[in-house]
CSV table of C-alpha atoms in Angstrom, one decimal:
chain,number,residue,atom,x,y,z
A,1,MET,CA,-4.3,4.5,-11.6
A,2,LYS,CA,-4.1,8.1,-12.9
A,3,HIS,CA,-5.9,9.9,-10.0
A,4,LEU,CA,-7.5,9.0,-6.7
A,5,LEU,CA,-10.6,11.2,-6.4
A,6,SER,CA,-13.2,9.1,-4.8
A,7,VAL,CA,-13.4,5.6,-3.2
A,8,ARG,CA,-16.5,5.0,-5.4
A,9,GLU,CA,-14.1,4.5,-8.3
A,10,LEU,CA,-12.5,1.5,-6.6
A,11,ASP,CA,-13.8,-2.0,-7.2
A,12,LEU,CA,-13.3,-4.8,-4.7
A,13,ALA,CA,-10.1,-6.1,-6.3
A,14,THR,CA,-8.5,-2.6,-6.6
A,15,ALA,CA,-9.4,-1.7,-3.0
A,16,VAL,CA,-8.0,-4.9,-1.6
A,17,GLY,CA,-4.9,-4.4,-3.8
A,18,ILE,CA,-4.3,-1.0,-2.3
A,19,LEU,CA,-4.6,-2.4,1.2
A,20,ASP,CA,-2.2,-5.2,0.3
A,21,LEU,CA,0.3,-2.7,-1.2
A,22,ALA,CA,0.0,-0.7,2.0
A,23,GLU,CA,1.1,-3.9,3.9
A,24,ASP,CA,4.3,-3.9,1.8
A,25,MET,CA,4.8,-0.2,2.5
A,26,ALA,CA,4.4,-0.8,6.2
A,27,ASP,CA,7.1,-3.4,6.0
A,28,VAL,CA,9.5,-0.8,4.7
A,29,ALA,CA,9.2,1.1,7.9
A,30,THR,CA,10.7,-1.9,9.8
A,31,ARG,CA,13.8,-2.0,7.7
A,32,ALA,CA,17.3,-0.9,8.6
A,33,VAL,CA,16.9,2.0,6.1
A,34,PRO,CA,13.2,2.8,6.1
A,35,LYS,CA,13.3,4.8,2.9
A,36,LEU,CA,13.0,3.9,-0.8
A,37,ALA,CA,14.3,5.6,-3.9
A,38,THR,CA,11.3,4.5,-5.9
A,39,LEU,CA,9.9,7.9,-6.6
A,40,ARG,CA,13.3,9.7,-6.7
A,41,GLY,CA,13.2,12.7,-9.0
A,42,ARG,CA,9.4,13.1,-8.8
A,43,THR,CA,7.8,16.0,-7.1
A,44,VAL,CA,4.6,16.0,-5.0
A,45,ALA,CA,2.9,19.2,-4.3
A,46,ASN,CA,0.7,19.4,-1.2
A,47,LEU,CA,-2.0,22.0,-1.9
A,48,PHE,CA,-3.9,22.6,1.3
A,49,PHE,CA,-6.6,25.2,1.1
A,50,GLU,CA,-7.9,24.1,4.4
A,51,ASP,CA,-6.3,23.6,7.8
A,52,SER,CA,-4.9,20.1,8.4
A,53,THR,CA,-2.1,18.7,10.6
A,54,ARG,CA,-2.1,14.9,10.2
A,55,THR,CA,-3.2,14.5,6.6
A,56,ARG,CA,-0.6,17.0,5.4
A,57,LEU,CA,2.2,15.6,7.5
A,58,SER,CA,1.1,12.0,6.6
A,59,PHE,CA,1.3,12.7,2.9
A,60,GLU,CA,4.6,14.5,3.3
A,61,ALA,CA,6.1,11.6,5.3
A,62,ALA,CA,4.7,9.1,2.7
A,63,ALA,CA,6.2,11.0,-0.3
A,64,LYS,CA,9.6,11.4,1.4
A,65,ARG,CA,9.7,7.7,2.4
A,66,LEU,CA,9.3,6.9,-1.2
A,67,GLY,CA,12.1,9.2,-2.2
A,68,ALA,CA,9.9,12.0,-3.8
A,69,ASP,CA,10.5,15.6,-3.3
A,70,VAL,CA,7.7,17.5,-1.5
A,71,ILE,CA,6.6,21.1,-1.8
A,72,THR,CA,3.9,22.3,0.5
A,73,PHE,CA,1.4,25.0,0.0
A,74,THR,CA,-1.0,26.2,2.6
A,75,ALA,CA,-3.7,28.8,1.9
A,76,LYS,CA,-2.8,30.8,5.0
A,77,GLY,CA,0.0,33.2,4.2
A,78,SER,CA,-0.3,32.6,0.5
A,79,SER,CA,-1.7,34.5,-2.4
A,80,VAL,CA,-5.0,32.9,-1.9
A,81,SER,CA,-5.6,35.5,0.7
A,82,LYS,CA,-5.0,38.0,-2.0
A,83,GLY,CA,-7.8,36.4,-4.1
A,84,GLU,CA,-6.0,34.0,-6.3
A,85,SER,CA,-8.2,31.2,-7.6
A,86,LEU,CA,-7.7,27.4,-7.5
A,87,LYS,CA,-6.9,27.5,-11.3
A,88,ASP,CA,-4.2,30.2,-10.9
A,89,THR,CA,-2.7,28.5,-7.9
A,90,ALA,CA,-2.6,25.1,-9.6
A,91,GLN,CA,-1.1,26.5,-12.8
A,92,THR,CA,1.5,28.4,-10.8
A,93,ILE,CA,2.5,25.2,-9.1
A,94,ALA,CA,2.4,23.2,-12.3
A,95,ALA,CA,4.7,25.7,-14.0
A,96,MET,CA,7.3,24.7,-11.4
A,97,GLY,CA,7.2,21.1,-12.7
A,98,ILE,CA,5.3,18.7,-10.5
A,99,ASP,CA,4.1,15.2,-11.0
A,100,ALA,CA,1.3,14.9,-8.4
A,101,VAL,CA,-1.0,17.2,-6.5
A,102,VAL,CA,-2.4,16.3,-3.1
A,103,LEU,CA,-5.4,18.6,-2.8
A,104,ARG,CA,-7.4,19.5,0.3
A,105,HIS,CA,-10.1,22.1,-0.5
A,106,PRO,CA,-13.2,23.4,1.3
A,107,ALA,CA,-15.3,23.0,-1.9
A,108,SER,CA,-16.9,19.6,-2.6
A,109,GLY,CA,-15.7,18.3,-6.0
A,110,ALA,CA,-12.6,20.5,-6.1
A,111,ALA,CA,-10.3,17.5,-6.8
A,112,ARG,CA,-12.5,16.4,-9.6
A,113,VAL,CA,-12.5,19.9,-11.1
A,114,LEU,CA,-8.7,19.9,-11.0
A,115,ALA,CA,-8.3,16.4,-12.4
A,116,ASP,CA,-10.7,17.0,-15.3
A,117,SER,CA,-9.4,20.4,-16.1
A,118,GLU,CA,-6.7,21.1,-18.7
A,119,TRP,CA,-4.9,23.3,-16.2
A,120,ILE,CA,-2.3,20.7,-15.2
A,121,ASP,CA,-1.5,17.2,-16.3
A,122,ALA,CA,-0.2,16.0,-12.9
A,123,ALA,CA,-1.9,13.1,-11.0
A,124,VAL,CA,-4.4,14.4,-8.5
A,125,VAL,CA,-5.0,12.8,-5.1
A,126,ASN,CA,-8.0,14.0,-3.2
A,127,ALA,CA,-7.0,14.7,0.4
A,128,GLY,CA,-10.5,15.9,1.4
A,129,ASP,CA,-12.9,18.1,-0.6
A,130,GLY,CA,-15.6,19.9,1.4
A,131,THR,CA,-18.2,17.5,2.7
A,132,HIS,CA,-17.7,15.1,-0.2
A,133,GLU,CA,-14.9,12.6,0.2
A,134,HIS,CA,-11.6,11.8,1.9
A,135,PRO,CA,-10.5,8.7,0.1
A,136,THR,CA,-7.2,8.0,1.8
A,137,GLN,CA,-8.9,8.3,5.2
A,138,GLY,CA,-11.5,5.7,4.2
A,139,LEU,CA,-8.6,3.4,3.0
A,140,LEU,CA,-6.6,3.8,6.1
A,141,ASP,CA,-9.7,3.1,8.3
A,142,ALA,CA,-10.4,-0.1,6.3
A,143,TYR,CA,-6.7,-1.0,6.6
A,144,THR,CA,-6.7,-0.5,10.3
A,145,MET,CA,-9.9,-2.6,10.7
A,146,ARG,CA,-8.4,-5.4,8.7
A,147,LYS,CA,-5.0,-5.3,10.4
A,148,THR,CA,-6.6,-5.2,13.9
A,149,LEU,CA,-8.7,-8.2,13.0
A,150,HIS,CA,-6.3,-10.4,11.0
A,151,GLY,CA,-2.8,-9.1,11.9
A,152,ASP,CA,-0.1,-10.5,9.6
A,153,ALA,CA,-2.7,-12.7,7.8
A,154,SER,CA,-4.4,-9.6,6.4
A,155,ARG,CA,-3.2,-9.8,2.8
A,156,GLY,CA,-5.9,-10.5,0.2
A,157,ARG,CA,-8.8,-10.3,2.7
A,158,SER,CA,-11.9,-8.1,2.4
A,159,LEU,CA,-14.0,-7.0,5.4
A,160,ASP,CA,-16.8,-9.4,4.7
A,161,GLY,CA,-19.4,-9.4,7.5
A,162,LEU,CA,-17.8,-6.7,9.6
A,163,ARG,CA,-20.3,-4.5,11.4
A,164,VAL,CA,-19.3,-0.9,11.7
A,165,THR,CA,-21.2,1.9,13.5
A,166,ILE,CA,-20.3,5.5,12.6
A,167,VAL,CA,-21.5,8.0,15.1
A,168,GLY,CA,-21.9,11.8,15.1
A,169,ASP,CA,-21.8,14.6,12.6
A,170,ILE,CA,-22.6,12.5,9.4
A,171,LEU,CA,-23.9,15.5,7.6
A,172,HIS,CA,-20.6,17.4,7.4
A,173,SER,CA,-18.4,14.4,7.3
A,174,ARG,CA,-16.4,13.4,4.2
A,175,VAL,CA,-14.8,10.7,6.3
A,176,ALA,CA,-18.2,9.1,6.9
A,177,ARG,CA,-18.9,9.2,3.2
A,178,SER,CA,-15.6,7.7,2.1
A,179,ASN,CA,-16.0,5.0,4.8
A,180,VAL,CA,-19.6,4.2,3.8
A,181,TRP,CA,-18.8,3.6,0.1
A,182,LEU,CA,-15.5,1.8,0.7
A,183,LEU,CA,-16.8,-0.4,3.5
A,184,GLN,CA,-19.7,-1.4,1.3
A,185,THR,CA,-17.3,-2.4,-1.5
A,186,LEU,CA,-15.3,-4.4,1.0
A,187,GLY,CA,-18.4,-6.3,2.2
A,188,ALA,CA,-18.9,-4.7,5.6
A,189,SER,CA,-22.2,-3.4,6.9
A,190,VAL,CA,-22.5,0.2,8.1
A,191,HIS,CA,-24.9,1.7,10.7
A,192,LEU,CA,-25.0,5.5,11.0
A,193,VAL,CA,-26.0,7.2,14.3
A,194,GLY,CA,-26.4,10.9,15.0
A,195,PRO,CA,-28.8,13.6,15.8
A,196,GLU,CA,-31.7,13.9,13.3
A,197,THR,CA,-30.3,17.3,12.3
A,198,LEU,CA,-26.9,15.9,11.4
A,199,LEU,CA,-28.1,12.9,9.3
A,200,PRO,CA,-28.0,14.0,5.7
A,201,LEU,CA,-31.1,14.2,3.5
A,202,GLY,CA,-31.5,11.2,1.2
A,203,ILE,CA,-29.6,8.9,3.6
A,204,GLU,CA,-32.2,6.3,2.8
A,205,ARG,CA,-30.6,5.9,-0.6
A,206,TRP,CA,-27.2,5.1,1.0
A,207,PRO,CA,-26.3,1.5,1.4
A,208,VAL,CA,-26.6,1.8,5.2
A,209,SER,CA,-29.0,1.6,8.1
A,210,SER,CA,-29.3,4.6,10.3
A,211,GLY,CA,-30.8,5.8,13.6
A,212,THR,CA,-30.6,8.4,16.3
A,213,ASP,CA,-30.1,6.2,19.4
A,214,LEU,CA,-26.4,5.5,20.3
A,215,ASP,CA,-27.3,3.2,23.2
A,216,ALA,CA,-29.4,1.0,21.0
A,217,ALA,CA,-26.6,0.8,18.4
A,218,ILE,CA,-24.1,-0.2,21.1
A,219,ALA,CA,-26.4,-2.8,22.5
A,220,GLU,CA,-26.3,-4.4,19.0
A,221,GLY,CA,-22.6,-5.2,19.7
A,222,PRO,CA,-20.8,-3.7,16.7
A,223,ASP,CA,-17.3,-4.7,15.8
A,224,VAL,CA,-16.2,-1.2,15.2
A,225,VAL,CA,-17.4,2.1,16.6
A,226,MET,CA,-16.1,5.1,14.7
A,227,MET,CA,-16.7,8.5,16.4
A,228,LEU,CA,-16.7,11.5,14.1
A,229,ARG,CA,-15.5,15.0,15.1
A,230,VAL,CA,-18.2,17.6,15.6
A,231,GLN,CA,-17.2,20.0,12.9
A,232,SER,CA,-18.1,23.3,14.4
A,233,GLU,CA,-16.3,25.2,11.7
A,234,ARG,CA,-18.8,23.9,9.1
A,235,MET,CA,-21.9,24.5,11.1
A,236,ARG,CA,-23.7,27.6,10.0
A,237,ALA,CA,-26.8,26.9,12.0
A,238,ALA,CA,-27.7,25.4,15.4
A,239,PHE,CA,-27.8,21.6,14.9
A,240,PHE,CA,-28.1,20.7,18.5
A,241,PRO,CA,-29.0,22.7,21.6
A,242,HIS,CA,-25.8,22.5,23.6
A,243,GLU,CA,-22.5,20.7,23.6
A,244,ARG,CA,-23.3,19.0,26.9
A,245,GLU,CA,-26.5,17.6,25.5
A,246,TYR,CA,-24.6,16.3,22.5
A,247,ALA,CA,-22.0,14.6,24.7
A,248,ARG,CA,-24.7,13.1,26.8
A,249,GLN,CA,-26.7,11.6,23.9
A,250,TRP,CA,-24.1,10.9,21.2
A,251,GLY,CA,-20.7,11.0,22.9
A,252,LEU,CA,-18.7,7.8,23.6
A,253,ASP,CA,-18.5,8.4,27.4
A,254,ASP,CA,-17.1,6.1,30.1
A,255,ALA,CA,-20.4,4.3,30.7
A,256,ARG,CA,-20.9,3.5,27.0
A,257,LEU,CA,-17.3,2.4,26.7
A,258,ALA,CA,-17.9,-0.1,29.5
A,259,ARG,CA,-20.8,-1.6,27.6
A,260,LEU,CA,-18.7,-2.3,24.5
A,261,ALA,CA,-17.3,-5.8,24.0
A,262,PRO,CA,-13.6,-6.0,24.9
A,263,ASP,CA,-12.5,-6.5,21.3
A,264,THR,CA,-14.6,-3.7,19.8
A,265,MET,CA,-12.4,-1.2,17.9
A,266,VAL,CA,-12.9,2.4,18.8
A,267,MET,CA,-11.8,4.7,16.0
A,268,HIS,CA,-11.7,8.4,15.4
A,269,PRO,CA,-10.3,10.2,12.4
A,270,GLY,CA,-8.9,13.1,14.5
A,271,PRO,CA,-8.5,15.7,15.7
A,272,MET,CA,-10.6,14.7,18.7
A,273,ASN,CA,-12.8,16.9,20.8
A,274,ARG,CA,-12.2,15.2,24.1
A,275,GLY,CA,-15.2,15.4,26.3
A,276,LEU,CA,-17.5,16.1,23.4
A,277,GLU,CA,-17.8,13.2,21.0
A,278,ILE,CA,-15.3,11.0,22.9
A,279,SER,CA,-14.2,10.9,26.5
A,280,SER,CA,-10.6,10.8,27.4
A,281,ALA,CA,-10.9,7.3,28.8
A,282,ALA,CA,-12.4,6.1,25.5
A,283,ALA,CA,-9.7,7.8,23.4
A,284,ASP,CA,-6.9,6.3,25.5
A,285,SER,CA,-8.5,2.9,26.2
A,286,ALA,CA,-7.0,-0.4,25.0
A,287,ARG,CA,-9.9,-0.6,22.5
A,288,SER,CA,-8.8,2.6,20.8
A,289,VAL,CA,-6.9,2.3,17.6
A,290,VAL,CA,-6.7,6.0,17.0
A,291,LEU,CA,-2.9,6.1,16.9
A,292,ASP,CA,-2.8,3.0,14.7
A,293,GLN,CA,-4.9,4.9,12.3
A,294,VAL,CA,-2.2,7.6,12.1
A,295,THR,CA,0.6,5.1,11.6
A,296,ASN,CA,-1.3,3.3,9.0
A,297,GLY,CA,-2.2,6.5,7.2
A,298,VAL,CA,1.5,6.9,6.1
A,299,SER,CA,1.5,3.3,4.6
A,300,ILE,CA,-1.8,3.9,2.8
A,301,ARG,CA,-0.6,7.2,1.3
A,302,MET,CA,2.7,5.6,0.2
A,303,ALA,CA,0.6,3.0,-1.6
A,304,VAL,CA,-1.6,5.6,-3.3
A,305,LEU,CA,1.4,7.8,-4.3
A,306,TYR,CA,3.2,4.7,-5.7
A,307,LEU,CA,0.1,3.8,-7.7
A,308,VAL,CA,-0.4,7.2,-9.2
A,309,LEU,CA,3.3,8.0,-9.8
A,310,SER,CA,5.3,4.9,-10.5
A,311,GLY,CA,3.9,3.8,-13.8
A,312,GLY,CA,4.8,5.2,-17.2
A,313,ALA,CA,2.5,5.3,-20.3
A,314,ALA,CA,0.2,2.4,-19.7
B,1,MET,CA,5.7,-19.5,-32.8
B,2,ALA,CA,8.0,-22.5,-32.4
B,3,ALA,CA,9.2,-23.3,-28.9
B,4,ARG,CA,12.2,-25.5,-28.3
B,5,THR,CA,12.4,-27.3,-24.9
B,6,VAL,CA,15.9,-27.0,-23.4
B,7,LEU,CA,15.3,-28.3,-19.9
B,8,GLN,CA,12.9,-31.0,-18.8
B,9,GLN,CA,11.7,-31.7,-15.3
B,10,ALA,CA,14.6,-34.1,-14.6
B,11,ASP,CA,17.1,-31.6,-15.9
B,12,ILE,CA,15.7,-28.8,-13.7
B,13,THR,CA,15.8,-31.1,-10.6
B,14,ARG,CA,19.4,-32.2,-11.3
B,15,ALA,CA,20.5,-28.6,-11.8
B,16,LEU,CA,18.9,-27.4,-8.6
B,17,THR,CA,20.5,-30.4,-6.7
B,18,ARG,CA,23.9,-29.5,-8.1
B,19,ILE,CA,23.4,-25.8,-7.2
B,20,ALA,CA,22.5,-26.9,-3.6
B,21,HIS,CA,25.7,-28.9,-3.4
B,22,GLU,CA,27.8,-26.1,-4.8
B,23,ILE,CA,26.3,-23.6,-2.3
B,24,LEU,CA,27.2,-25.9,0.6
B,25,GLU,CA,30.7,-26.4,-0.8
B,26,SER,CA,31.4,-22.7,-1.4
B,27,ASN,CA,30.0,-21.8,2.0
B,28,GLN,CA,32.0,-24.5,3.7
B,29,GLY,CA,28.8,-25.8,5.3
B,30,SER,CA,25.4,-24.5,6.0
B,31,SER,CA,26.1,-22.0,8.8
B,32,ASP,CA,24.5,-18.5,8.5
B,33,LEU,CA,23.1,-19.3,5.1
B,34,ILE,CA,20.0,-17.6,3.8
B,35,LEU,CA,18.3,-18.1,0.4
B,36,LEU,CA,16.4,-15.1,-0.9
B,37,GLY,CA,14.1,-15.8,-3.9
B,38,ILE,CA,13.1,-13.0,-6.2
B,39,PRO,CA,9.3,-13.1,-7.0
B,40,THR,CA,7.7,-14.9,-8.7
B,41,ARG,CA,9.6,-17.9,-9.9
B,42,GLY,CA,12.8,-17.2,-8.0
B,43,VAL,CA,10.9,-17.7,-4.8
B,44,LEU,CA,9.7,-21.1,-6.0
B,45,LEU,CA,13.3,-22.1,-7.0
B,46,ALA,CA,14.7,-20.9,-3.7
B,47,ARG,CA,12.1,-23.0,-1.8
B,48,ARG,CA,13.2,-26.1,-3.9
B,49,ILE,CA,16.9,-25.5,-3.3
B,50,GLY,CA,16.1,-24.9,0.4
B,51,ALA,CA,14.3,-28.3,0.6
B,52,ILE,CA,17.3,-30.0,-1.0
B,53,LEU,CA,19.7,-28.2,1.4
B,54,ASP,CA,17.4,-29.4,4.3
B,55,GLU,CA,17.8,-33.0,3.2
B,56,LEU,CA,21.6,-32.7,2.9
B,57,GLU,CA,22.1,-30.8,6.1
B,58,PRO,CA,18.9,-30.5,8.2
B,59,GLY,CA,18.1,-27.0,9.3
B,60,SER,CA,20.2,-25.3,6.6
B,61,GLY,CA,17.4,-24.4,4.1
B,62,THR,CA,16.4,-20.9,5.4
B,63,VAL,CA,14.4,-19.3,2.7
B,64,GLY,CA,13.0,-15.8,2.3
B,65,GLU,CA,11.5,-13.6,-0.4
B,66,LEU,CA,12.9,-10.4,-1.7
B,67,ASP,CA,10.7,-8.1,-3.8
B,68,VAL,CA,12.7,-5.7,-6.0
B,69,THR,CA,9.9,-3.8,-7.7
B,70,MET,CA,10.5,-0.6,-5.7
B,71,TYR,CA,14.1,-0.7,-6.7
B,72,ARG,CA,13.8,-1.2,-10.4
B,73,ASP,CA,15.2,1.4,-12.8
B,74,ASP,CA,12.5,1.0,-15.4
B,75,LEU,CA,9.4,1.8,-13.4
B,76,ARG,CA,8.6,4.8,-15.4
B,77,ALA,CA,8.9,3.0,-18.7
B,78,GLN,CA,6.2,0.5,-17.9
B,79,PRO,CA,2.7,0.4,-16.6
B,80,THR,CA,2.5,0.3,-12.8
B,81,ARG,CA,3.9,-2.9,-11.4
B,82,THR,CA,2.4,-4.5,-8.4
B,83,PRO,CA,5.0,-5.3,-5.8
B,84,SER,CA,5.0,-8.7,-4.0
B,85,PRO,CA,5.7,-9.0,-0.3
B,86,THR,CA,9.2,-9.2,1.0
B,87,ARG,CA,9.7,-11.8,3.7
B,88,VAL,CA,13.1,-11.9,5.5
B,89,PRO,CA,13.7,-14.9,7.8
B,90,VAL,CA,13.7,-14.1,11.5
B,91,GLY,CA,17.0,-12.9,12.6
B,92,GLY,CA,17.6,-10.7,9.6
B,93,ILE,CA,20.4,-10.8,7.1
B,94,ASP,CA,23.2,-9.0,9.1
B,95,GLY,CA,26.4,-11.1,9.0
B,96,LYS,CA,24.8,-13.9,7.0
B,97,THR,CA,25.7,-15.3,3.6
B,98,VAL,CA,22.7,-14.4,1.3
B,99,VAL,CA,22.2,-16.4,-1.8
B,100,LEU,CA,19.9,-14.6,-4.3
B,101,VAL,CA,17.8,-16.9,-6.4
B,102,ASP,CA,16.2,-16.1,-9.7
B,103,ASP,CA,15.0,-18.0,-12.7
B,104,VAL,CA,16.7,-16.2,-15.6
B,105,LEU,CA,19.8,-13.9,-15.6
B,106,TYR,CA,19.7,-11.6,-18.5
B,107,SER,CA,20.5,-7.8,-18.4
B,108,GLY,CA,21.5,-8.0,-14.7
B,109,ARG,CA,19.2,-5.1,-13.9
B,110,THR,CA,16.9,-7.2,-11.6
B,111,ILE,CA,20.0,-8.3,-9.6
B,112,ARG,CA,21.2,-4.7,-9.4
B,113,ALA,CA,17.8,-3.8,-7.9
B,114,ALA,CA,18.0,-6.8,-5.6
B,115,LEU,CA,21.4,-5.6,-4.3
B,116,ASP,CA,19.9,-2.2,-3.6
B,117,ALA,CA,17.0,-3.8,-1.7
B,118,ILE,CA,19.5,-5.9,0.3
B,119,ASN,CA,21.4,-2.8,1.2
B,120,ASP,CA,18.2,-1.4,2.8
B,121,LEU,CA,17.6,-4.6,4.8
B,122,GLY,CA,21.0,-4.9,6.4
B,123,ARG,CA,24.6,-5.8,5.8
B,124,PRO,CA,25.2,-9.5,4.9
B,125,ARG,CA,28.6,-11.0,5.1
B,126,ALA,CA,28.5,-11.9,1.5
B,127,VAL,CA,25.9,-12.0,-1.3
B,128,ARG,CA,25.9,-14.8,-3.9
B,129,LEU,CA,23.7,-15.3,-7.0
B,130,ALA,CA,22.1,-18.6,-8.1
B,131,VAL,CA,20.1,-18.7,-11.4
B,132,LEU,CA,18.4,-21.5,-13.2
B,133,VAL,CA,19.3,-20.1,-16.7
B,134,ASP,CA,22.0,-17.6,-17.7
B,135,ARG,CA,21.1,-16.4,-21.1
B,136,GLY,CA,23.8,-13.7,-21.5
B,137,HIS,CA,23.4,-10.2,-22.8
B,138,ARG,CA,24.4,-8.5,-19.6
B,139,GLU,CA,24.1,-4.7,-19.4
B,140,LEU,CA,25.8,-4.5,-16.0
B,141,PRO,CA,29.0,-6.0,-14.5
B,142,ILE,CA,27.1,-8.8,-12.7
B,143,ARG,CA,27.7,-12.6,-12.9
B,144,ALA,CA,26.1,-15.6,-11.3
B,145,ASP,CA,28.0,-17.8,-8.8
B,146,PHE,CA,25.8,-20.8,-9.4
B,147,VAL,CA,24.2,-21.5,-12.8
B,148,GLY,CA,21.8,-24.2,-13.7
B,149,LYS,CA,22.3,-23.9,-17.4
B,150,ASN,CA,24.2,-21.5,-19.6
B,151,LEU,CA,22.0,-20.8,-22.6
B,152,PRO,CA,23.4,-18.7,-25.4
B,153,THR,CA,20.5,-16.8,-26.9
B,154,ALA,CA,19.7,-14.0,-29.4
B,155,VAL,CA,18.1,-10.9,-28.0
B,156,ALA,CA,15.0,-11.6,-30.1
B,157,GLU,CA,14.6,-15.0,-28.5
B,158,ARG,CA,12.6,-15.5,-25.3
B,159,ILE,CA,13.2,-17.8,-22.4
B,160,ASN,CA,10.1,-19.3,-20.9
B,161,VAL,CA,10.5,-20.9,-17.5
B,162,LYS,CA,7.5,-22.9,-16.3
B,163,LEU,CA,7.4,-24.3,-12.8
B,164,PHE,CA,4.9,-26.9,-11.5
B,165,GLU,CA,3.7,-24.6,-8.7
B,166,THR,CA,2.5,-21.8,-11.0
B,167,ASP,CA,2.3,-23.4,-14.4
B,168,GLY,CA,1.5,-27.1,-13.8
B,169,GLU,CA,4.7,-28.4,-15.3
B,170,ASP,CA,8.5,-28.0,-15.0
B,171,LEU,CA,10.0,-26.8,-18.3
B,172,VAL,CA,12.4,-24.3,-19.8
B,173,ALA,CA,11.7,-23.5,-23.4
B,174,ILE,CA,13.2,-21.1,-25.9
B,175,SER,CA,11.2,-19.3,-28.6
B,176,GLU,CA,11.3,-16.6,-31.1
B,177,SER,CA,9.2,-13.7,-30.0
B,178,PRO,CA,8.8,-10.3,-31.8
B,179,THR,CA,7.3,-8.9,-28.6
B,180,SER,CA,9.7,-10.3,-26.0
B,181,ASP,CA,10.3,-7.8,-23.2
B,182,ARG,CA,13.8,-7.0,-22.0
B,183,ASP,CA,13.5,-9.4,-19.1
B,184,GLY,CA,13.0,-12.3,-21.4
B,185,ARG,CA,10.1,-13.5,-19.3
B,186,ALA,CA,6.5,-14.2,-20.2
């Protein structure tokens, strides 16, 4: 694998292979010395043109656990605020000699542009591009679902027959997009729920069902309920009248939590707006696997970095 | 490409039985003994030796798997390798005698990687090495404690180990191969 730009590039065998590899990476964390020297001497540059806590830290932890060196760039406090372009920033970093770029950018398709360009010849890992994709989040969500269902017997399995409901701001969510495509590849069925204004145009061409009624979706008894963050920073118009109305209609509140089956997984990619899309009780309930998602994120990112960096000329 | 069979099924079984006896003898019994097979065929051989040990001294055949992919020194010279799982027996390896098991001992680089991997797992009392075939051409100061068969070879030759579990038959063959990789494996 040269780059990871989109989960749509992954076929079933490759996707399951990445999840299996992440199992091995998770085992490393349980060892006396939870660090490998596999990527020793290789340098990973985290290029973050957008705010992020967990993704950046997660990639950094993953690279370090594999023995790679990490340099981190965040747009704030850099020359980007002086007007430097992605091209110039990338070339500057490349001139310092790096082997992989982990890119988070507000423009959809930025990772593809960087990978297809002649600016750098490093491997590119998409860590979120605009409202397009966030492949490692999709992978870690799938991994978390599989691990919660099958535990130590997860290796080699797909998510055949799993029913996943994704709720909230679908329109702005790259997490939802990566989940939709990857879950379809893995054999799960996806139902999207949100206000009419936050369901994207053309959703009927996605391999999903969709609706606006969260209570009806919960009554169907899904295996997984994934709450999305309301992305106020991307909303340039009024998509719903008031936050309280949103919470009432599309928030996972205590009453809705009580109606979920005891083994329903509650997921959230973080950061959570407690009281808006998810109540504190739901976020901290036994059904919640939010912290597992964070832990698994490191294993998934180790697997991806291993795949793009370890091989030589194939 | 002419292949010459050097070990038949009965030879392999005899060699593994002898290795099992030698392990017990050198360990002065079966206490604190762990066999760690190196994927793929080392794991199968470790299981077979473990089964023989279990017959000789019930309960002595503790077997695990040790993947060394992440510790190899040639990762960048090859297409991406897919690691196999590492499974360490319950109780870990601290203070135990670990016997590494592999099919062919050649350059010694796989074993070096295995020693590094063991280092990350804990601190065994001792590490021993059992191989089905030692074909020479070492590149590191490593030798096997238990050898099924010493097989002098030329570098251009290739050792092909087939085991029933993966290949449908038990066989060790030697052949000329212009494209043999440095591991001497298929």
